XYZ file of C-alpha atoms in Angstrom:
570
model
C -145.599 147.912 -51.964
C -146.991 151.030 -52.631
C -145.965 154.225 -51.280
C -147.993 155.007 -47.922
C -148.503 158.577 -46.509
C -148.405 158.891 -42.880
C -148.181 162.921 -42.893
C -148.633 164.018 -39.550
C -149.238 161.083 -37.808
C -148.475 159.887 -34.217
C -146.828 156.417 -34.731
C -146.092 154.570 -31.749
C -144.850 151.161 -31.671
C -145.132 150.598 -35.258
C -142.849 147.614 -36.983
C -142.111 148.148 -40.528
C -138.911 145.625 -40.432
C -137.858 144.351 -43.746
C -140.686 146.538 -45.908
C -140.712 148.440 -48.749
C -141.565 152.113 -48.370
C -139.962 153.473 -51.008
C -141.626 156.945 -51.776
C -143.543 156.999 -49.088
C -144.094 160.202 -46.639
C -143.739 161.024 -42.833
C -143.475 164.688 -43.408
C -144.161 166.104 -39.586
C -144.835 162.991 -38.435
C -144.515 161.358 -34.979
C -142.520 158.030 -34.888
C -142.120 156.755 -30.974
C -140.494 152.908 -31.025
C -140.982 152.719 -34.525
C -139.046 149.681 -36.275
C -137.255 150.501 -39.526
C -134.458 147.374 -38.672
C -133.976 144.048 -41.237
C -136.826 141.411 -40.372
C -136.464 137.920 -38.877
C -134.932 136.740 -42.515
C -132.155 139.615 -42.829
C -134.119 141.745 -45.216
C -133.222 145.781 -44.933
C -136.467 148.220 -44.543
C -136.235 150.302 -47.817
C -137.293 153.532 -47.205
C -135.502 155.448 -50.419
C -137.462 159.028 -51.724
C -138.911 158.948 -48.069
C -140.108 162.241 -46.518
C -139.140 162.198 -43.437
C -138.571 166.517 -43.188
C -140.041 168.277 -39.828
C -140.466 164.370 -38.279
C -139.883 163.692 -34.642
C -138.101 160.325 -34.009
C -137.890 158.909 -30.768
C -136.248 155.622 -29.826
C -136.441 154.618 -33.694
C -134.194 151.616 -34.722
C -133.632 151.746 -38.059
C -130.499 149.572 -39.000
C -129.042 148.949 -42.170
C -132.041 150.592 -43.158
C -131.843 151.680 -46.664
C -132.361 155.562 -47.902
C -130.157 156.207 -50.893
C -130.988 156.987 -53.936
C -132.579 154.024 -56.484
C -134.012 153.594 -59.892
C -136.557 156.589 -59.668
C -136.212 157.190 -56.169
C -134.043 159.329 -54.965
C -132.219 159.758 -51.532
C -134.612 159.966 -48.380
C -135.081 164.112 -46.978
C -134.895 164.532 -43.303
C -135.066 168.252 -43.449
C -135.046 169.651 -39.991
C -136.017 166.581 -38.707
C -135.396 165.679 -34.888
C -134.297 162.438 -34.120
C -133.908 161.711 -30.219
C -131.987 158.147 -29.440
C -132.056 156.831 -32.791
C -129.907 154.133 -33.807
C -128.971 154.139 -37.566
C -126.300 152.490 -37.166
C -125.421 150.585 -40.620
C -127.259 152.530 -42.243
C -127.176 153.753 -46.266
C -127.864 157.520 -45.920
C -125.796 157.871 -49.472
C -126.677 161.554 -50.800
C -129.648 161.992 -48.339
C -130.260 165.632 -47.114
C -129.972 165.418 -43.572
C -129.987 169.593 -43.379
C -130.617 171.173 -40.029
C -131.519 167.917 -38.069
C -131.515 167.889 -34.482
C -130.258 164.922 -32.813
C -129.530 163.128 -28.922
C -127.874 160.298 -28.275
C -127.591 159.528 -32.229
C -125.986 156.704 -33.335
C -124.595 156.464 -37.037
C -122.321 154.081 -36.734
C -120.618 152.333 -39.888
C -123.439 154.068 -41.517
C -122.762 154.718 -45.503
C -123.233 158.859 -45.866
C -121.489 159.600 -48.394
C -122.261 163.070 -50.016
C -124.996 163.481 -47.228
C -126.375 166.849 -46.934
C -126.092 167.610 -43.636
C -125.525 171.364 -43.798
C -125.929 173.082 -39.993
C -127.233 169.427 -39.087
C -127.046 169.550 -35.256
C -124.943 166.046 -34.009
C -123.672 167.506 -30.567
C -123.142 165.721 -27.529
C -121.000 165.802 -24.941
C -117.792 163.885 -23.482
C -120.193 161.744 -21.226
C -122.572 160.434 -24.037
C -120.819 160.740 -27.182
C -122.703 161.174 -30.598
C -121.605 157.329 -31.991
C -120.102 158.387 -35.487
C -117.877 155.623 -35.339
C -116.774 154.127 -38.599
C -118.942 156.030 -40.698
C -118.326 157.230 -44.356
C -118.897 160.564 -44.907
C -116.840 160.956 -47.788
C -117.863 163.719 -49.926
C -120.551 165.011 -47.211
C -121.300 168.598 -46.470
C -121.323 168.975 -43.245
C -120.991 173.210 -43.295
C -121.819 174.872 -40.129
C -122.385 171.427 -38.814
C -122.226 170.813 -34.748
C -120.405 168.154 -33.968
C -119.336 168.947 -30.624
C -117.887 165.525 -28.697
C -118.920 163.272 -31.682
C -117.001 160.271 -31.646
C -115.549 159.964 -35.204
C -113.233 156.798 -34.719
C -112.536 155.083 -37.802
C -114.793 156.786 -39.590
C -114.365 158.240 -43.593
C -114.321 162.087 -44.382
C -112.330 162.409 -47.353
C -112.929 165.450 -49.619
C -116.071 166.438 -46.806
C -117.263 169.928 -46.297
C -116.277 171.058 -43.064
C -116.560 174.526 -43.390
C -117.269 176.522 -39.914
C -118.458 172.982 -38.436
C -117.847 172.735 -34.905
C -115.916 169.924 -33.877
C -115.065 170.647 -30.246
C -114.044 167.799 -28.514
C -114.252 165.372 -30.675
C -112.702 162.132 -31.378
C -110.613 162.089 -34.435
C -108.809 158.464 -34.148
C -107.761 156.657 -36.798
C -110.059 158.985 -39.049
C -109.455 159.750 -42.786
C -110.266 163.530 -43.728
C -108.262 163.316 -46.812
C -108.576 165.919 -49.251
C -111.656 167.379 -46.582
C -112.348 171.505 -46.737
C -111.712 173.479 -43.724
C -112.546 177.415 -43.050
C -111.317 179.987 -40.461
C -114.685 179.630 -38.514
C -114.213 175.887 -38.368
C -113.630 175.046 -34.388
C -111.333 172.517 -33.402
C -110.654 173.154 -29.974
C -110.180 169.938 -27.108
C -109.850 167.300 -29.941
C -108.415 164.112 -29.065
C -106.099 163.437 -32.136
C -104.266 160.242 -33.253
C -103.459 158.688 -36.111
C -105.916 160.903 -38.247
C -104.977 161.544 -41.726
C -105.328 164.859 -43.270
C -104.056 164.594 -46.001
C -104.271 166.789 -48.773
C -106.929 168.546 -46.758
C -107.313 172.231 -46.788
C -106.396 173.343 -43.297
C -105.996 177.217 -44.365
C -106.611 179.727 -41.640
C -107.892 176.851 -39.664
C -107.218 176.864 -35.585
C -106.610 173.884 -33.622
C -106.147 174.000 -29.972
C -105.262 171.757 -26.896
C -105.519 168.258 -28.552
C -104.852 165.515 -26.105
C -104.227 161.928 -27.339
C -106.021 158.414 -26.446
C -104.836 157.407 -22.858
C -101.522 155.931 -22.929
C -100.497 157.294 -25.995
C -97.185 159.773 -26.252
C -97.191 160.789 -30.043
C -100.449 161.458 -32.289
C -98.742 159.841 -35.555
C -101.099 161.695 -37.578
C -100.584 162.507 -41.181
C -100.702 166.090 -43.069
C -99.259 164.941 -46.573
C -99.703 167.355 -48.835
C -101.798 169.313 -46.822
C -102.626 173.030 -47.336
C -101.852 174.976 -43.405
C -101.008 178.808 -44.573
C -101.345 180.333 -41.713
C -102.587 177.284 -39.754
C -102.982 178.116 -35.828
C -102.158 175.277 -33.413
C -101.628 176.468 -30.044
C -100.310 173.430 -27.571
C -100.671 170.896 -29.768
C -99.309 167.192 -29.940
C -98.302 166.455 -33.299
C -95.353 163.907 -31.860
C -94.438 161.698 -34.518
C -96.572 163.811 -37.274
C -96.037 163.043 -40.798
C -96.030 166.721 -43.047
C -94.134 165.243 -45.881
C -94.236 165.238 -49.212
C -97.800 163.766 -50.438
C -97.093 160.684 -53.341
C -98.881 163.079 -55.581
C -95.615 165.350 -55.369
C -97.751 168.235 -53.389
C -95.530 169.414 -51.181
C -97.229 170.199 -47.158
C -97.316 174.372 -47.108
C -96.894 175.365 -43.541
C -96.241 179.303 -44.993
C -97.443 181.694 -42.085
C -98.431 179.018 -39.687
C -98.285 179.341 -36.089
C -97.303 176.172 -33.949
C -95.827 177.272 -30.706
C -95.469 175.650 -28.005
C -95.920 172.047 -29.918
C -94.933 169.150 -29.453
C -93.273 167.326 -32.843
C -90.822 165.101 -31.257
C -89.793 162.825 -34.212
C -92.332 164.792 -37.105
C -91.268 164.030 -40.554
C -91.287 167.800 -42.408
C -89.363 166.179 -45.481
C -89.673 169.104 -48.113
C -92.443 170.930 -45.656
C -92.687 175.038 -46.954
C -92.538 176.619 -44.020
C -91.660 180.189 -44.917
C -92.459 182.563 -42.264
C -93.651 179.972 -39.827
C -93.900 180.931 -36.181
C -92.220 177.632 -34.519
C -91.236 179.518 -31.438
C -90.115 177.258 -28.231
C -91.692 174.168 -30.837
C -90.386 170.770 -29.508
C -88.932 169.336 -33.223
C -85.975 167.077 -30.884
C -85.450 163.628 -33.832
C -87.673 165.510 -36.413
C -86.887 164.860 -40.004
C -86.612 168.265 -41.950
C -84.909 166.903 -44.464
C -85.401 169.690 -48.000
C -87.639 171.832 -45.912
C -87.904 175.600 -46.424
C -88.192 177.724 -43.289
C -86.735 180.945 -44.740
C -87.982 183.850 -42.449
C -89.282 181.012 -40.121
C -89.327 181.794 -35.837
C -87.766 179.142 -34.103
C -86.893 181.400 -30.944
C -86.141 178.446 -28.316
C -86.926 175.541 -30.390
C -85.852 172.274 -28.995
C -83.891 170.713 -32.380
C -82.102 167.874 -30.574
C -81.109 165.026 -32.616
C -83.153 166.839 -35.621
C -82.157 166.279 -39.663
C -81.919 168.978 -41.378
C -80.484 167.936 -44.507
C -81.230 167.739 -47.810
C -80.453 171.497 -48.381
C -82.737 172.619 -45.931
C -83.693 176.679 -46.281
C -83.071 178.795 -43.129
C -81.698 181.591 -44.404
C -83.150 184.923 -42.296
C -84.562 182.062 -39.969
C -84.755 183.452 -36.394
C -82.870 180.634 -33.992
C -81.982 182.482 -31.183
C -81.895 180.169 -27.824
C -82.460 177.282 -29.876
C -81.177 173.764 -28.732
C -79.089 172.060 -31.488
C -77.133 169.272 -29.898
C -77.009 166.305 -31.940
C -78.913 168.127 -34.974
C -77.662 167.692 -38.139
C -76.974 170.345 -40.738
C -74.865 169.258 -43.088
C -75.627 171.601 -46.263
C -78.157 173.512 -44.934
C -78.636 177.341 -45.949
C -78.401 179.676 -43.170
C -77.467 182.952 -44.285
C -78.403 185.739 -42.486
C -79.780 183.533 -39.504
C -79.841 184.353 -35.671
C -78.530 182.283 -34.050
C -77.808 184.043 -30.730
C -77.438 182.313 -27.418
C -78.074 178.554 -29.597
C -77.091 175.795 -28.239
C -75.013 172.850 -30.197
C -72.574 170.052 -28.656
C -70.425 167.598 -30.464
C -72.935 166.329 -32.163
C -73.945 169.025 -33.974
C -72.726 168.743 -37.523
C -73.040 172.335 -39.975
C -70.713 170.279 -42.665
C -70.781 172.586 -46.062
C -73.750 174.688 -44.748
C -73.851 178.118 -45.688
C -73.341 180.272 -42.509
C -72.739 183.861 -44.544
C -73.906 186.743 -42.526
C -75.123 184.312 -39.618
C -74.671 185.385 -35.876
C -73.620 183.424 -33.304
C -73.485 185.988 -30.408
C -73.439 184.708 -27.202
C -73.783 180.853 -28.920
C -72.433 177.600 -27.368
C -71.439 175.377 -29.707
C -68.402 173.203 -28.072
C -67.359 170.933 -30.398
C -69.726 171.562 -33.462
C -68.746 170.553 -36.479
C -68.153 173.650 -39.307
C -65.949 171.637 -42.167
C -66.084 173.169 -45.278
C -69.035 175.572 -43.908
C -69.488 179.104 -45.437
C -68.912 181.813 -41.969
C -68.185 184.401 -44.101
C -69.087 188.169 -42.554
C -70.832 185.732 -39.665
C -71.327 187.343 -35.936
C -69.213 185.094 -33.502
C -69.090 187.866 -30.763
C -68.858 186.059 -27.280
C -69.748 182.799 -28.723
C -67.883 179.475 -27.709
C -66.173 177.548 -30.372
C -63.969 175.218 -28.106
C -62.907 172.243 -29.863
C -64.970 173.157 -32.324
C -64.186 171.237 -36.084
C -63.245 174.328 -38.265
C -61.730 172.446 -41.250
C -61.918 174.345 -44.673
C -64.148 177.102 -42.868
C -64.666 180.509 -44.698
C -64.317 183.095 -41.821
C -63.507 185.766 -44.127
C -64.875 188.987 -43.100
C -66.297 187.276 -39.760
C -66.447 189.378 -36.582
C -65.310 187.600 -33.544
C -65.052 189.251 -30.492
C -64.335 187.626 -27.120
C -64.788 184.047 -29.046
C -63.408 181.662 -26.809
C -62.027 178.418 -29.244
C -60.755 180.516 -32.173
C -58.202 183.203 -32.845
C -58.497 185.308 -35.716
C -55.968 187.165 -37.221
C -56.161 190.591 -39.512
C -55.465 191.181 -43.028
C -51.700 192.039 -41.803
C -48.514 189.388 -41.177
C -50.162 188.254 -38.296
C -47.863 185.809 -35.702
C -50.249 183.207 -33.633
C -49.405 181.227 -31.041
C -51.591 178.821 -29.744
C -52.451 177.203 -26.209
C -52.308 173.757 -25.096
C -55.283 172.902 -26.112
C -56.902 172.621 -29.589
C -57.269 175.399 -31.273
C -58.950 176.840 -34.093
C -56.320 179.562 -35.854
C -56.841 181.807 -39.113
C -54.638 183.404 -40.190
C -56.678 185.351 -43.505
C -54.536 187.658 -45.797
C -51.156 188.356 -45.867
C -48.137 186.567 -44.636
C -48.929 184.980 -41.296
C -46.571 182.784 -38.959
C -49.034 180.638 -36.796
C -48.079 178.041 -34.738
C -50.547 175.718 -32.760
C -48.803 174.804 -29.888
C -49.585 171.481 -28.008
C -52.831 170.337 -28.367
C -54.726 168.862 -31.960
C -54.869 172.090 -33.460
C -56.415 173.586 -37.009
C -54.461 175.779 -38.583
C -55.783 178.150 -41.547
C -53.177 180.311 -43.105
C -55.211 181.969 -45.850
C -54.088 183.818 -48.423
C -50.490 184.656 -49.099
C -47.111 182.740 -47.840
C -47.746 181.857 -44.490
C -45.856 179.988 -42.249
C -47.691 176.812 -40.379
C -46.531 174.832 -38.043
C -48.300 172.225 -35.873
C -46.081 171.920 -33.360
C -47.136 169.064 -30.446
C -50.873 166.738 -31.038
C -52.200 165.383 -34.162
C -53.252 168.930 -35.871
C -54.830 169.946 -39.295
C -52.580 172.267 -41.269
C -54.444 174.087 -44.300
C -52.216 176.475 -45.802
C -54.690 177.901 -48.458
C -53.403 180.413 -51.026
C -50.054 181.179 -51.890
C -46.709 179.234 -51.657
C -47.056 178.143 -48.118
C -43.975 176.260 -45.748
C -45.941 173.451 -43.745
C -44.556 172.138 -40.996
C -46.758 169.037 -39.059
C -44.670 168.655 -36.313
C -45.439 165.739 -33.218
C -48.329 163.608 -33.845
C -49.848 162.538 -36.817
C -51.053 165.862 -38.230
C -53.547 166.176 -41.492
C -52.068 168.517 -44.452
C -54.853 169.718 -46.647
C -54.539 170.892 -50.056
C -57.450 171.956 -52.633
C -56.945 173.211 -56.141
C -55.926 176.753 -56.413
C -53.957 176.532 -53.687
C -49.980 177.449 -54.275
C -46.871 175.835 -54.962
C -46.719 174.927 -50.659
C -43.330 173.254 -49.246
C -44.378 170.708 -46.384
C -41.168 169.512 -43.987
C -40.794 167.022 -41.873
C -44.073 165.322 -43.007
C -43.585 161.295 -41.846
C -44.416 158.532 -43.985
C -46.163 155.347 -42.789
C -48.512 153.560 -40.249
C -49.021 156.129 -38.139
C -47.597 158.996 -40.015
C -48.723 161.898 -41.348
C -52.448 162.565 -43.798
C -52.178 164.306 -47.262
C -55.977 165.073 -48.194
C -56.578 166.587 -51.268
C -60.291 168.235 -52.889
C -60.994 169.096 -56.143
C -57.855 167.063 -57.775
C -57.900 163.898 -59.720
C -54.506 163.378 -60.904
C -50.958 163.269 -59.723
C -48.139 162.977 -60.411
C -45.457 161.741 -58.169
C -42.023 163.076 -58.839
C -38.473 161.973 -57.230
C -36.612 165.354 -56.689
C -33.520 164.195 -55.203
C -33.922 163.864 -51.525
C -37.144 165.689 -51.845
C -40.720 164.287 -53.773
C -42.819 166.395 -55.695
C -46.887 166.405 -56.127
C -47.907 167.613 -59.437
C -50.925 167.920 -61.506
C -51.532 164.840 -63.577
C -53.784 163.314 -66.461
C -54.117 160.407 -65.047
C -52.661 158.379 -67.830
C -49.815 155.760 -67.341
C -47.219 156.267 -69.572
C -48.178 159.451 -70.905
C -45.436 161.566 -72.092
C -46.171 164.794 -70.275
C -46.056 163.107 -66.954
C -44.464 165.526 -64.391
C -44.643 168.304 -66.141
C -48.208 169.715 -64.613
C -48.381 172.880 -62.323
C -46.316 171.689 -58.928
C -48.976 171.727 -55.883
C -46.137 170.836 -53.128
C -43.261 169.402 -51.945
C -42.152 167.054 -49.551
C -38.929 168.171 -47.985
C -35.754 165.496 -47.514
C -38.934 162.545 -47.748
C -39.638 160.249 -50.385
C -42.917 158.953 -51.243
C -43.998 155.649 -52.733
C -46.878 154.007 -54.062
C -46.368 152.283 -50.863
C -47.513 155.028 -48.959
C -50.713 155.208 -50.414
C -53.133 153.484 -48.203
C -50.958 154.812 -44.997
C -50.374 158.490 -45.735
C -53.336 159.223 -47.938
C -56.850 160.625 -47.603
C -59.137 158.261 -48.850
C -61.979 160.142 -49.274
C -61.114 162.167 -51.499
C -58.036 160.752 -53.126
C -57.026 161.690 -56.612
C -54.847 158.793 -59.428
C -51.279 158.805 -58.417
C -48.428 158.037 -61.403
C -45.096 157.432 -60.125
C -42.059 157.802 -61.516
């Protein structure tokens, strides 16, 4: 058919279902109850290269009506058009210019418009009679300056769209892809009702998003920001429970440097390998987040909730401000947090800082009954009023540590110190010199430091870690623990007692030994390894048990498996 021209026209009632109009022009036309929709046998109205700029359309059904681009047609032009309860619905608006329409009560769902121009195109609505985006695919669209306000976007495609300073207040973004889509500053995002929206790989820079609610019935959002780019990202009372801000597949890593997300809820967020430097997380909600490899150096976590939170994987907190926070239950094993605040935290039991690097750290003020610190690096760390009570302390560095009024742990000087402990466990360190320490009932942990110190257990099942220099051990009651790492000295351990139920040898950072039968006494010495080899027994001697002999027997009874080195007996 050839192209018509109905240029300022009043069209009322008109049926053009199922025709060809390809070319044709309704520049500043009328159209009232016009039909663009498929005729009685299915076929679409094609209406590619259309004019349609400065038209008035009112009531207009024009589903699965076809304007994209064809042969040597190209897409439809709607230029400032105003379109007034139109239903295009189905739609292919591929590539059509759609710039500064005005719409009411539009209805473009599961329409195709991908890399629309629809630059300042006005789509508003509100809550009670939603703008029906639903389903659409607007991937590649620029929608700059577009209002938006209460469209309903569910299901619909926005990946790599233009959303620069478009309003989107109070819209519905459910189970909507915006992957790799372009936000500005000036975008608004205020009132959205967020779930299961994925942003990934989307540009989120600057952007502010405020007061999100989810679908009724719904607790977490479970929306994904793979990848994404949030420097200085604003979201002020936000639900991003059960978030995903981990590592894209590409290998882009989220960037949450400089954002802001107090007051938040991310209950059970996965931040696996999120940057985070200089974030402001303050009184955040992160209880059963994964943080696994994130890096929140310099971050604000003032009265974050981290209950139950992983924080593995060499996580970065080093400077990180964590006063108040709640840590019961998280886990820290390896993490870096040097120089950190942690004044007035709170951990439990469950709280596990296993190798993590503590140097510089404070603790003033801190609860953290119970915690575990093995093998954790406390050195010059602030533990002034804090609570270490049965606290795990194994293989701690406290050295140069300030602790005043710490209730759990006794320190001692860099004289011969002589420590007596209480009934209860205790954590003593004894640090340089000779010291004499002695834990008293209780299942004690006792550090003697450098030089030849004296350690005795004494009553309960303690830890004895003698440390440098030729230390006298003595377990005691109870089936105590006797540490020894490499470098320590030449360390004389009595009354150690061998069998089910006896006493623990645990070694680190040895993988030989040599077991030598010293008259009534047995001797541990460094080894190759080798059976048979001639220079077995003649290694550097790490200790000896007094008056007790040790045999191969013994092994799986009085040995730490974890860690345990090749024994060669004699």
């Amino acid at each position: 058919m050839a192209a018509l021209n109905f240029e300022g026209q009043n069209l009322v009632g008109n049926s053009f279902q199922g025709q060809n109009l390809n070319g044709s022009t309704f520049f500043k036309a009328r159209l009232e109850s016009v039909r663009f929709d498929p005729n009685a046998q299915g076929q679409a109205t094609q209406l590619r290269g259309t004019n349609f700029s400065e038209s008035i359309w009112i009531n207009v059904n024009a589903t699965n009506a076809i304007f994209s681009s064809s042969g040597s047609f190209g897409p439809a032009n709607f230029f400032k058009a105003t379109l007034e309860n139109v239903n295009l619905s189905g739609a292919n608006l591929s590539g059509a210019n759609l710039s500064l329409i005005s719409t009411k009560d539009i209805n473009l769902s599961n329409a195709n418009l991908t890399n629309a121009n629809l630059q300042e195109a006005n789509l508003s609505g509100e809550q009670s009679e939603r703008p029906n985006l639903a389903g659409a695919n607007f991937t590649g669209a620029d929608l700059y300056k577009a209002k938006l306000k209460a469209a309903d976007f569910t299901g619909a495609k926005l990946v790599n769209a233009k959303l620069g300073s478009a309003d989107l207040e109070a819209t519905l973004l459910v189970n909507v892809d915006l992957t790799g889509a372009q936000f500005d500053a000036a975008t608004n995002l205020t009132d959205v009702t967020l779930s299961n929206a994925i942003f990934d790989l989307t540009n989120l820079s600057g952007v502010t998003l405020t007061d999100t609610t989810s679908p009724d019935g719904l607790a977490a959002t479970n929306s994904k920001f793979r990848g994404a780019d949030l420097t200085n990202f604003k979201a002020e009372d936000v639900n991003f429970a059960g978030a995903d801000f981990s590592q894209h597949s590409n290998g882009t890593r989220t960037n949450l440097t400089g954002a802001n997300l107090a007051d938040s809820e991310l209950t059970g967020a996965n931040l696996t390998r999120v940057i985070a430097e200089n974030a402001f997380l303050e009184e955040v909600d992160l209880s059963n987040a994964v943080l696994v490899g994130g890096d929140f150096s310099n971050a604000n976590l003032g009265g974050a909730n981290l209950t139950g939170a992983n924080l593995t994987g060499g996580v970065q907190l080093d400077e990180a401000f964590l006063q108040r926070t709640i840590l019961a239950g998280a886990n820290l094993t390896g993490a870096n947090l040097s120089g950190a605040d942690l004044k007035e935290a709170d951990g439990n039991n469950q709280t596990n800082f296993t190798n993590a690097n503590l140097s510089g750290a404070s603790f003033e003020v801190g609860s953290f009954i119970g915690s575990n610190f093995t093998n954790a690096n406390m050195s010059n760390a602030i533990l002034t009023k804090g609570d270490f009570t049965n606290a795990i302390m194994v293989g701690a560095n406290l050295t140069g540590a300030t602790a005043v009024d710490v209730v759990g742990l006794t320190m001692g000087t860099s004289g011969a110190d002589t420590i007596t402990g209480t009934s209860a466990k205790d954590n003593i360190f004894g640090f340089d010199s000779n010291d004499s320490l002695n834990g008293g009932d209780g299942n004690d942990y006792l550090d003697g430091g450098s030089g030849a110190d004296s350690l005795t257990g004494a009553g309960g099942n303690d830890i004895l870690f003698g440390g440098a220099g030729n230390d006298t051990i003595t377990g005691g009651g109870g089936s105590d623990t006797i540490h020894y790492r490499s470098g320590h000295g030449q360390d004389r351990i009595n009354g150690f007692q061998v069998g089910t139920g006896g006493d623990i040898l645990s070694f680190s950072g040895i993988t030989a030994i040599d077991i030598v039968s010293s008259g009534t006494n047995t001797q541990f010495r460094l080894g190759d390894g080798i059976a048979g080899n001639a220079g077995f027994g003649t290694g550097s001697l790490c200790f000896t048990l007094a008056n007790t002999s040790f045999t191969s027997a013994n092994i799986s009874s009085n040995i730490d498996s974890t860690s345990s080195p090749i024994f060669q007996f004699s």
